[in-house]
GROMACS .gro file of C-alpha atoms in nm:
model
  345
    1UNK     CA    1  -8.344   4.913 -19.335
    2UNK     CA    2  -8.309   4.798 -19.002
    3UNK     CA    3  -8.581   4.628 -18.759
    4UNK     CA    4  -8.599   4.731 -18.458
    5UNK     CA    5  -8.849   4.530 -18.153
    6UNK     CA    6  -9.001   4.683 -17.899
    7UNK     CA    7  -9.234   4.505 -17.619
    8UNK     CA    8  -9.455   4.706 -17.429
    9UNK     CA    9  -9.493   5.004 -17.776
   10UNK     CA   10  -9.783   5.143 -17.624
   11UNK     CA   11  -9.704   5.252 -17.297
   12UNK     CA   12  -9.579   5.622 -17.221
   13UNK     CA   13  -9.235   5.584 -17.268
   14UNK     CA   14  -9.311   5.343 -17.551
   15UNK     CA   15  -9.517   5.500 -17.799
   16UNK     CA   16  -9.240   5.871 -17.747
   17UNK     CA   17  -8.966   5.561 -17.839
   18UNK     CA   18  -9.097   5.450 -18.163
   19UNK     CA   19  -9.179   5.810 -18.302
   20UNK     CA   20  -8.828   5.814 -18.268
   21UNK     CA   21  -8.744   5.502 -18.361
   22UNK     CA   22  -8.849   5.573 -18.734
   23UNK     CA   23  -8.831   5.917 -18.743
   24UNK     CA   24  -8.484   5.777 -18.731
   25UNK     CA   25  -8.536   5.568 -19.056
   26UNK     CA   26  -8.598   5.227 -18.854
   27UNK     CA   27  -8.865   4.940 -18.948
   28UNK     CA   28  -9.129   4.866 -18.632
   29UNK     CA   29  -9.285   4.635 -18.502
   30UNK     CA   30  -9.455   4.638 -18.161
   31UNK     CA   31  -9.605   4.373 -17.922
   32UNK     CA   32  -9.802   4.482 -17.623
   33UNK     CA   33 -10.177   4.413 -17.441
   34UNK     CA   34 -10.291   4.752 -17.452
   35UNK     CA   35 -10.449   4.866 -17.778
   36UNK     CA   36 -10.265   5.068 -18.089
   37UNK     CA   37 -10.424   5.381 -17.982
   38UNK     CA   38 -10.177   5.659 -18.198
   39UNK     CA   39 -10.213   5.699 -18.549
   40UNK     CA   40  -9.956   5.441 -18.604
   41UNK     CA   41 -10.113   5.178 -18.741
   42UNK     CA   42 -10.020   5.274 -19.092
   43UNK     CA   43  -9.575   5.299 -18.991
   44UNK     CA   44  -9.549   4.996 -18.752
   45UNK     CA   45  -9.625   4.576 -18.720
   46UNK     CA   46  -9.891   4.565 -18.408
   47UNK     CA   47  -9.954   4.250 -18.231
   48UNK     CA   48 -10.181   4.254 -17.987
   49UNK     CA   49 -10.017   4.018 -17.765
   50UNK     CA   50  -9.794   3.914 -17.419
   51UNK     CA   51  -9.459   3.847 -17.394
   52UNK     CA   52  -9.538   3.525 -17.151
   53UNK     CA   53  -9.622   3.348 -17.483
   54UNK     CA   54  -9.255   3.255 -17.568
   55UNK     CA   55  -9.428   3.124 -17.904
   56UNK     CA   56  -9.554   3.445 -18.012
   57UNK     CA   57  -9.161   3.598 -17.886
   58UNK     CA   58  -9.015   3.363 -18.099
   59UNK     CA   59  -9.224   3.472 -18.396
   60UNK     CA   60  -9.173   3.825 -18.427
   61UNK     CA   61  -8.854   3.810 -18.323
   62UNK     CA   62  -8.746   3.668 -18.672
   63UNK     CA   63  -8.564   3.891 -18.910
   64UNK     CA   64  -8.509   4.116 -18.568
   65UNK     CA   65  -8.179   4.325 -18.516
   66UNK     CA   66  -8.285   4.523 -18.263
   67UNK     CA   67  -8.469   4.446 -17.955
   68UNK     CA   68  -8.633   4.715 -17.712
   69UNK     CA   69  -8.805   4.557 -17.387
   70UNK     CA   70  -9.014   4.803 -17.250
   71UNK     CA   71  -9.343   4.572 -17.115
   72UNK     CA   72  -9.302   4.510 -16.761
   73UNK     CA   73  -9.607   4.526 -16.411
   74UNK     CA   74  -9.514   4.836 -16.270
   75UNK     CA   75  -9.586   4.955 -15.918
   76UNK     CA   76  -9.887   5.114 -15.996
   77UNK     CA   77 -10.057   4.782 -16.107
   78UNK     CA   78 -10.050   4.645 -15.713
   79UNK     CA   79 -10.049   4.336 -15.913
   80UNK     CA   80  -9.926   3.973 -15.685
   81UNK     CA   81  -9.615   3.928 -15.733
   82UNK     CA   82  -9.678   3.559 -15.881
   83UNK     CA   83  -9.754   3.820 -16.206
   84UNK     CA   84  -9.507   4.064 -16.094
   85UNK     CA   85  -9.243   3.729 -16.236
   86UNK     CA   86  -9.452   3.679 -16.451
   87UNK     CA   87  -9.437   3.934 -16.661
   88UNK     CA   88  -9.121   4.070 -16.501
   89UNK     CA   89  -8.904   3.816 -16.491
   90UNK     CA   90  -9.044   3.494 -16.715
   91UNK     CA   91  -9.150   3.755 -16.952
   92UNK     CA   92  -8.779   3.875 -16.961
   93UNK     CA   93  -8.695   3.548 -17.075
   94UNK     CA   94  -8.913   3.508 -17.323
   95UNK     CA   95  -8.813   3.810 -17.459
   96UNK     CA   96  -8.433   3.749 -17.434
   97UNK     CA   97  -8.454   3.426 -17.584
   98UNK     CA   98  -8.636   3.424 -17.911
   99UNK     CA   99  -8.375   3.726 -17.946
  100UNK     CA  100  -8.088   3.462 -17.885
  101UNK     CA  101  -8.301   3.152 -18.149
  102UNK     CA  102  -8.319   3.478 -18.411
  103UNK     CA  103  -7.959   3.527 -18.359
  104UNK     CA  104  -8.035   3.963 -18.306
  105UNK     CA  105  -7.792   4.198 -18.261
  106UNK     CA  106  -7.854   4.357 -17.899
  107UNK     CA  107  -8.114   4.473 -17.682
  108UNK     CA  108  -8.208   4.708 -17.481
  109UNK     CA  109  -8.355   4.623 -17.217
  110UNK     CA  110  -8.581   4.891 -16.960
  111UNK     CA  111  -8.500   4.845 -16.617
  112UNK     CA  112  -8.586   5.122 -16.359
  113UNK     CA  113  -8.453   5.288 -16.047
  114UNK     CA  114  -8.638   5.074 -15.771
  115UNK     CA  115  -8.341   4.764 -15.762
  116UNK     CA  116  -8.212   5.086 -15.514
  117UNK     CA  117  -8.404   5.115 -15.314
  118UNK     CA  118  -8.311   5.287 -15.028
  119UNK     CA  119  -7.973   5.398 -15.144
  120UNK     CA  120  -7.686   5.486 -14.868
  121UNK     CA  121  -7.599   5.763 -15.076
  122UNK     CA  122  -7.604   5.964 -15.402
  123UNK     CA  123  -7.520   6.056 -15.643
  124UNK     CA  124  -7.644   5.682 -15.784
  125UNK     CA  125  -7.352   5.523 -15.954
  126UNK     CA  126  -7.358   5.200 -16.150
  127UNK     CA  127  -7.203   5.017 -15.921
  128UNK     CA  128  -7.407   5.128 -15.643
  129UNK     CA  129  -7.518   4.826 -15.439
  130UNK     CA  130  -7.914   4.697 -15.517
  131UNK     CA  131  -8.142   4.780 -15.143
  132UNK     CA  132  -8.479   4.720 -15.280
  133UNK     CA  133  -8.768   4.836 -15.078
  134UNK     CA  134  -9.124   4.641 -15.322
  135UNK     CA  135  -9.130   4.350 -15.487
  136UNK     CA  136  -9.143   4.543 -15.826
  137UNK     CA  137  -8.764   4.658 -15.825
  138UNK     CA  138  -8.687   4.240 -15.680
  139UNK     CA  139  -8.901   4.142 -15.944
  140UNK     CA  140  -8.609   4.436 -16.182
  141UNK     CA  141  -8.336   4.277 -15.971
  142UNK     CA  142  -8.364   3.917 -16.092
  143UNK     CA  143  -8.487   4.010 -16.409
  144UNK     CA  144  -8.153   4.234 -16.462
  145UNK     CA  145  -7.960   3.823 -16.368
  146UNK     CA  146  -8.158   3.657 -16.608
  147UNK     CA  147  -7.982   3.976 -16.834
  148UNK     CA  148  -7.628   3.813 -16.689
  149UNK     CA  149  -7.808   3.464 -16.785
  150UNK     CA  150  -7.841   3.522 -17.168
  151UNK     CA  151  -7.501   3.795 -17.198
  152UNK     CA  152  -7.326   3.480 -17.102
  153UNK     CA  153  -7.500   3.249 -17.406
  154UNK     CA  154  -7.377   3.548 -17.629
  155UNK     CA  155  -7.674   3.803 -17.617
  156UNK     CA  156  -7.564   4.171 -17.653
  157UNK     CA  157  -7.757   4.316 -17.368
  158UNK     CA  158  -7.746   4.705 -17.243
  159UNK     CA  159  -7.967   4.749 -17.002
  160UNK     CA  160  -8.055   5.117 -16.891
  161UNK     CA  161  -8.185   5.233 -16.537
  162UNK     CA  162  -8.377   5.640 -16.635
  163UNK     CA  163  -8.487   5.767 -16.313
  164UNK     CA  164  -8.859   5.899 -16.248
  165UNK     CA  165  -8.933   5.954 -16.643
  166UNK     CA  166  -9.221   6.255 -16.756
  167UNK     CA  167  -9.305   6.390 -17.030
  168UNK     CA  168  -9.632   6.419 -17.188
  169UNK     CA  169  -9.830   6.154 -17.181
  170UNK     CA  170  -9.725   6.055 -16.834
  171UNK     CA  171  -9.983   5.967 -16.612
  172UNK     CA  172 -10.038   5.782 -16.264
  173UNK     CA  173  -9.915   5.980 -15.920
  174UNK     CA  174  -9.852   6.231 -16.139
  175UNK     CA  175 -10.203   6.311 -16.182
  176UNK     CA  176 -10.292   6.328 -15.860
  177UNK     CA  177 -10.066   6.529 -15.843
  178UNK     CA  178 -10.175   6.714 -16.135
  179UNK     CA  179 -10.520   6.769 -16.085
  180UNK     CA  180 -10.428   6.867 -15.680
  181UNK     CA  181 -10.260   7.208 -15.734
  182UNK     CA  182 -10.545   7.235 -16.078
  183UNK     CA  183 -10.802   7.273 -15.766
  184UNK     CA  184 -10.607   7.507 -15.529
  185UNK     CA  185 -10.615   7.141 -15.324
  186UNK     CA  186 -10.276   7.145 -14.995
  187UNK     CA  187 -10.001   6.933 -15.131
  188UNK     CA  188  -9.906   6.688 -14.888
  189UNK     CA  189  -9.566   6.518 -14.896
  190UNK     CA  190  -9.327   6.271 -14.691
  191UNK     CA  191  -9.116   6.492 -14.496
  192UNK     CA  192  -8.900   6.851 -14.503
  193UNK     CA  193  -8.882   6.741 -14.889
  194UNK     CA  194  -8.583   6.948 -14.966
  195UNK     CA  195  -8.386   6.604 -15.025
  196UNK     CA  196  -8.290   6.622 -15.399
  197UNK     CA  197  -8.491   6.461 -15.637
  198UNK     CA  198  -8.388   6.374 -15.987
  199UNK     CA  199  -8.664   6.300 -16.365
  200UNK     CA  200  -8.572   6.239 -16.719
  201UNK     CA  201  -8.761   6.342 -17.033
  202UNK     CA  202  -8.925   6.112 -17.225
  203UNK     CA  203  -8.738   6.258 -17.499
  204UNK     CA  204  -8.385   6.271 -17.328
  205UNK     CA  205  -8.517   5.866 -17.236
  206UNK     CA  206  -8.601   5.797 -17.604
  207UNK     CA  207  -8.229   5.941 -17.756
  208UNK     CA  208  -8.049   5.634 -17.467
  209UNK     CA  209  -8.286   5.426 -17.616
  210UNK     CA  210  -8.176   5.491 -18.047
  211UNK     CA  211  -7.795   5.540 -17.887
  212UNK     CA  212  -7.750   5.230 -17.733
  213UNK     CA  213  -7.887   5.076 -18.012
  214UNK     CA  214  -7.641   5.277 -18.211
  215UNK     CA  215  -7.295   5.277 -18.032
  216UNK     CA  216  -7.103   5.004 -17.980
  217UNK     CA  217  -7.116   4.937 -17.582
  218UNK     CA  218  -7.161   4.604 -17.554
  219UNK     CA  219  -7.308   4.423 -17.247
  220UNK     CA  220  -7.357   4.778 -17.084
  221UNK     CA  221  -7.539   4.926 -16.798
  222UNK     CA  222  -7.635   5.304 -16.771
  223UNK     CA  223  -7.804   5.508 -16.533
  224UNK     CA  224  -7.989   5.812 -16.656
  225UNK     CA  225  -8.101   6.118 -16.505
  226UNK     CA  226  -8.086   6.465 -16.587
  227UNK     CA  227  -7.794   6.630 -16.502
  228UNK     CA  228  -7.921   6.936 -16.310
  229UNK     CA  229  -8.173   6.864 -16.010
  230UNK     CA  230  -8.364   7.023 -15.734
  231UNK     CA  231  -8.512   6.923 -15.430
  232UNK     CA  232  -8.927   6.769 -15.389
  233UNK     CA  233  -9.001   7.143 -15.264
  234UNK     CA  234  -8.842   7.349 -15.529
  235UNK     CA  235  -8.956   7.156 -15.808
  236UNK     CA  236  -9.323   7.097 -15.672
  237UNK     CA  237  -9.337   7.562 -15.568
  238UNK     CA  238  -9.232   7.628 -15.876
  239UNK     CA  239  -9.500   7.404 -16.064
  240UNK     CA  240  -9.723   7.497 -15.833
  241UNK     CA  241  -9.616   7.908 -15.895
  242UNK     CA  242  -9.618   7.832 -16.302
  243UNK     CA  243  -9.980   7.697 -16.244
  244UNK     CA  244 -10.093   8.020 -16.090
  245UNK     CA  245 -10.250   7.741 -15.837
  246UNK     CA  246 -10.268   7.903 -15.455
  247UNK     CA  247 -10.199   7.518 -15.317
  248UNK     CA  248  -9.971   7.479 -15.088
  249UNK     CA  249  -9.707   7.230 -14.923
  250UNK     CA  250  -9.724   7.059 -14.636
  251UNK     CA  251  -9.503   6.868 -14.511
  252UNK     CA  252  -9.542   6.552 -14.262
  253UNK     CA  253  -9.338   6.431 -14.025
  254UNK     CA  254  -9.161   6.077 -14.279
  255UNK     CA  255  -9.189   5.825 -13.970
  256UNK     CA  256  -9.591   5.904 -13.936
  257UNK     CA  257  -9.580   5.947 -14.284
  258UNK     CA  258  -9.438   5.567 -14.345
  259UNK     CA  259  -9.612   5.436 -14.066
  260UNK     CA  260  -9.950   5.583 -14.112
  261UNK     CA  261  -9.917   5.492 -14.557
  262UNK     CA  262  -9.836   5.173 -14.443
  263UNK     CA  263 -10.165   5.056 -14.321
  264UNK     CA  264 -10.346   5.237 -14.509
  265UNK     CA  265 -10.148   4.985 -14.809
  266UNK     CA  266 -10.187   4.722 -14.642
  267UNK     CA  267 -10.518   4.708 -14.596
  268UNK     CA  268 -10.497   4.865 -14.967
  269UNK     CA  269 -10.660   5.235 -14.907
  270UNK     CA  270 -10.454   5.409 -15.138
  271UNK     CA  271 -10.244   5.412 -15.423
  272UNK     CA  272  -9.880   5.381 -15.317
  273UNK     CA  273  -9.685   5.122 -15.300
  274UNK     CA  274  -9.399   5.070 -15.072
  275UNK     CA  275  -9.159   5.209 -15.323
  276UNK     CA  276  -9.310   5.526 -15.325
  277UNK     CA  277  -9.345   5.601 -14.903
  278UNK     CA  278  -9.064   5.503 -14.853
  279UNK     CA  279  -8.838   5.630 -15.068
  280UNK     CA  280  -8.936   6.006 -15.221
  281UNK     CA  281  -8.808   6.248 -14.875
  282UNK     CA  282  -8.432   6.037 -14.931
  283UNK     CA  283  -8.168   6.215 -15.217
  284UNK     CA  284  -8.238   6.027 -15.526
  285UNK     CA  285  -8.016   6.029 -15.789
  286UNK     CA  286  -7.798   5.941 -16.060
  287UNK     CA  287  -7.394   5.999 -16.191
  288UNK     CA  288  -7.414   5.969 -16.531
  289UNK     CA  289  -7.134   6.018 -16.637
  290UNK     CA  290  -7.107   5.665 -16.834
  291UNK     CA  291  -7.379   5.728 -17.045
  292UNK     CA  292  -7.298   6.087 -17.127
  293UNK     CA  293  -6.884   5.911 -17.217
  294UNK     CA  294  -6.937   5.569 -17.418
  295UNK     CA  295  -7.304   5.681 -17.551
  296UNK     CA  296  -7.221   6.111 -17.584
  297UNK     CA  297  -7.530   6.092 -17.449
  298UNK     CA  298  -7.684   6.454 -17.336
  299UNK     CA  299  -8.012   6.481 -17.105
  300UNK     CA  300  -8.168   6.830 -17.249
  301UNK     CA  301  -8.426   6.952 -17.035
  302UNK     CA  302  -8.453   7.106 -16.708
  303UNK     CA  303  -8.724   6.977 -16.491
  304UNK     CA  304  -8.908   7.290 -16.488
  305UNK     CA  305  -8.959   7.209 -16.874
  306UNK     CA  306  -9.072   6.871 -16.819
  307UNK     CA  307  -9.317   6.971 -16.519
  308UNK     CA  308  -9.486   7.228 -16.709
  309UNK     CA  309  -9.499   7.079 -16.984
  310UNK     CA  310  -9.692   6.785 -16.837
  311UNK     CA  311  -9.895   6.985 -16.637
  312UNK     CA  312 -10.088   7.114 -16.983
  313UNK     CA  313 -10.070   6.842 -17.148
  314UNK     CA  314 -10.287   6.697 -16.849
  315UNK     CA  315 -10.491   7.023 -16.813
  316UNK     CA  316 -10.631   7.047 -17.228
  317UNK     CA  317 -10.716   6.690 -17.150
  318UNK     CA  318 -10.837   6.632 -16.829
  319UNK     CA  319 -11.185   6.615 -16.845
  320UNK     CA  320 -11.103   6.289 -17.098
  321UNK     CA  321 -10.844   6.189 -16.883
  322UNK     CA  322 -11.035   6.197 -16.499
  323UNK     CA  323 -11.249   5.957 -16.627
  324UNK     CA  324 -11.092   5.718 -16.771
  325UNK     CA  325 -10.817   5.492 -16.449
  326UNK     CA  326 -10.617   5.177 -16.508
  327UNK     CA  327 -10.263   5.069 -16.459
  328UNK     CA  328 -10.009   5.206 -16.552
  329UNK     CA  329  -9.821   5.526 -16.690
  330UNK     CA  330 -10.059   5.637 -16.921
  331UNK     CA  331 -10.473   5.664 -16.714
  332UNK     CA  332 -10.514   5.779 -16.441
  333UNK     CA  333 -10.563   5.616 -16.130
  334UNK     CA  334 -10.817   5.546 -15.832
  335UNK     CA  335 -10.765   5.821 -15.536
  336UNK     CA  336 -10.920   5.650 -15.339
  337UNK     CA  337 -10.884   5.690 -14.954
  338UNK     CA  338 -10.717   6.018 -15.097
  339UNK     CA  339 -11.054   6.201 -15.288
  340UNK     CA  340 -11.120   6.231 -14.873
  341UNK     CA  341 -10.877   6.379 -14.759
  342UNK     CA  342 -10.858   6.630 -15.069
  343UNK     CA  343 -11.230   6.770 -15.016
  344UNK     CA  344 -11.057   6.858 -14.686
  345UNK     CA  345 -10.711   7.051 -14.841
   0.00000   0.00000   0.00000
């Protein structure tokens, strides 16, 4: 039985990824700073720890066939740049060094769409130049630089760059959206909302991770997103209609919105970072032909199906979800000044 070591295995992507690996017959071990709160204890080897601990990683990588490096500090955490770099860059180096020393067959690195920032054109391909707008995106670019260093040392590293991952259990900013729709509050968007916005389902992302292990794709980079995407306004309208909500979509002129949100972000009065208010009015979607050709990967779900499933999951657990806060995609985040806006929406 082949062994897979997953960093960040207790996160929003980590949990379904671990389940998918177990279903495929892999033996799975996990490291995460968060406790394993899912009924997986008897099926996995779990260590509560940090990817900044190089000694611990060296121990955990022994006898491992594959590593999926998913651990990262996210933009919603609003962490200082040093913490972002410690985890997203130095932690990545620690994982790769441990994998190299243990002769791991392949490492799958979960990157992000954030390095592309505000692209000059779409669709975005693997060859599109990076243009980050926030420290998180810059940290992911630096981490990809570490990937190239260790590729040169002989470590096979596959980079996956997903668009926004949505699914059951995805909260963060989506929890704010879902709660406003459920409460029939107006939904404010930056710009007209007529720009194409791409997502990827957690199931399709898990499939891409597993195919990256199983297929020959030495040192390749893949951009991942669903085949057909709608505009921001269309996706929101579909979800509002499905929820039978009376919420209305209100467009805010993009220059004004960015100016106001930038100031409120500086004052730490909103749960957004530059990534969230500088890009949402831009056409942002990937060309995933390379993944479809080399991996045989085929995204299977539509944005409507994904958003419906995610919204329903939230509604079923709303009382518990709305009372627990954190800084990950599996927790609610504090709305700050948005709570006041919600009252008048």
